[in-house]
Coordinates of C-alpha atoms in Angstrom, one line a residue:
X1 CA 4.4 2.4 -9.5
X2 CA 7.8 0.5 -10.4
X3 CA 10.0 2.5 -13.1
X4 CA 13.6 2.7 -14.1
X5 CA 16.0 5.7 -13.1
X6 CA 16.9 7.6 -15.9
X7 CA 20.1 6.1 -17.5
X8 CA 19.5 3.4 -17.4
X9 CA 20.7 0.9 -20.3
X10 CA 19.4 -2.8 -19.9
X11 CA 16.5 -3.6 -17.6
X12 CA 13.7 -6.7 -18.5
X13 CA 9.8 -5.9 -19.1
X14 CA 7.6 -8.5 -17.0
X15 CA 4.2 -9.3 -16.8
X16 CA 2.7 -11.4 -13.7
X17 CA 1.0 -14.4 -14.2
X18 CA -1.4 -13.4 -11.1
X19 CA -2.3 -10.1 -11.3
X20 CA -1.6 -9.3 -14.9
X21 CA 0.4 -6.2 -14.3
X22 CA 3.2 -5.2 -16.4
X23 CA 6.3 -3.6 -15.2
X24 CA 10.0 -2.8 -15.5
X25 CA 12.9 -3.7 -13.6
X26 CA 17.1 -3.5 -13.4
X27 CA 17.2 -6.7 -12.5
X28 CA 17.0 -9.4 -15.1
X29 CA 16.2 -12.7 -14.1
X30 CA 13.4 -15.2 -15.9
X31 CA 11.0 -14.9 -13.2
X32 CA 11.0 -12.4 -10.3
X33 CA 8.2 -11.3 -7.7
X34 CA 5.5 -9.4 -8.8
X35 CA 6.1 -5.7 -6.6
X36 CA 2.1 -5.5 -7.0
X37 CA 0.8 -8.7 -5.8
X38 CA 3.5 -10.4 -4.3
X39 CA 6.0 -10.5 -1.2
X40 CA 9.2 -10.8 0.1
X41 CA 10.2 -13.3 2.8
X42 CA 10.6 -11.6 5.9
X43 CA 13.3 -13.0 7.4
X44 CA 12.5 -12.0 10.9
X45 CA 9.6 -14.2 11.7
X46 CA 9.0 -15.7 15.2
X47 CA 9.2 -19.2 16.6
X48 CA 5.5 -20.2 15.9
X49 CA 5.1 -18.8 12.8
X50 CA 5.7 -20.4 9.5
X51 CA 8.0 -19.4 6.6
X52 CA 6.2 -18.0 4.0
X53 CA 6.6 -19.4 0.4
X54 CA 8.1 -16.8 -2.1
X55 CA 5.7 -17.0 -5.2
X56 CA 7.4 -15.7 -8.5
X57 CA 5.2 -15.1 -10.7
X58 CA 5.8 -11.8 -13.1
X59 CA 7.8 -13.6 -16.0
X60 CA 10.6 -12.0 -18.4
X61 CA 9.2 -10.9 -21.9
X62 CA 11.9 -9.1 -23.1
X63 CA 15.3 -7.6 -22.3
X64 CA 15.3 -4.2 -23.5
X65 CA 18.4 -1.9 -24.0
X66 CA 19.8 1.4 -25.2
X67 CA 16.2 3.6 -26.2
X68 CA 14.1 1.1 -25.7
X69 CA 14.3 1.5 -22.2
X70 CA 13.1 5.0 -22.4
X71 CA 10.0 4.1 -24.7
X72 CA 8.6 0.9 -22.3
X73 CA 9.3 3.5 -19.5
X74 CA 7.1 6.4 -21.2
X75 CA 4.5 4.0 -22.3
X76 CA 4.0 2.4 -19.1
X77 CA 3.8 6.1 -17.4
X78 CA 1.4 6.8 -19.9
X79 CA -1.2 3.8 -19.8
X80 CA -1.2 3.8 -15.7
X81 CA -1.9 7.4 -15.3
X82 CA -4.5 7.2 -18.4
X83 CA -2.7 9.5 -20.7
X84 CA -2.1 12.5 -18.6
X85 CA 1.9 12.9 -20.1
X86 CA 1.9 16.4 -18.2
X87 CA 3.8 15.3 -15.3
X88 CA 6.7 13.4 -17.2

């Protein structure tokens, strides 16, 4: 599960276009790679192997600031571990 630190003021809310997960991250860009389904290049690849293709597909639906980083936060918490608020 991807979430914010606490503190934090600005951070995007994405959704990929593959997998259909939702999540939030610090960095804000228009696209980024999906920390479910997707995956980094690694850089450390041998000679006969190919370079993999970076696939970014969770897109930006909003830039979120102040509180409202809190409440995406909470909610998301709340709908992946199907209501149980105890542990937050």
């Amino acid at each position: 599960m991807f979430y914010v630190p606490d503190g934090t003021e600005r951070c995007g809310y994405y959704e990929c276009e593959d997998c259909g997960s939702r999540f939030l991250d610090r960095r804000i860009a228009p696209t980024l790679v999906c920390p479910y389904c997707g995956k980094e290049v690694d850089m450390e690849i041998g000679p006969d192997e190919e370079m993999p293709v970076v696939k970014e597909s969770a897109k930006l639906i909003q830039m979120l600031t102040g509180e409202d980083v809190e409440k995406y936060d909470t909610l998301l918490s709340l709908a992946i571990t199907g209501g149980d608020y105890s542990w937050i």
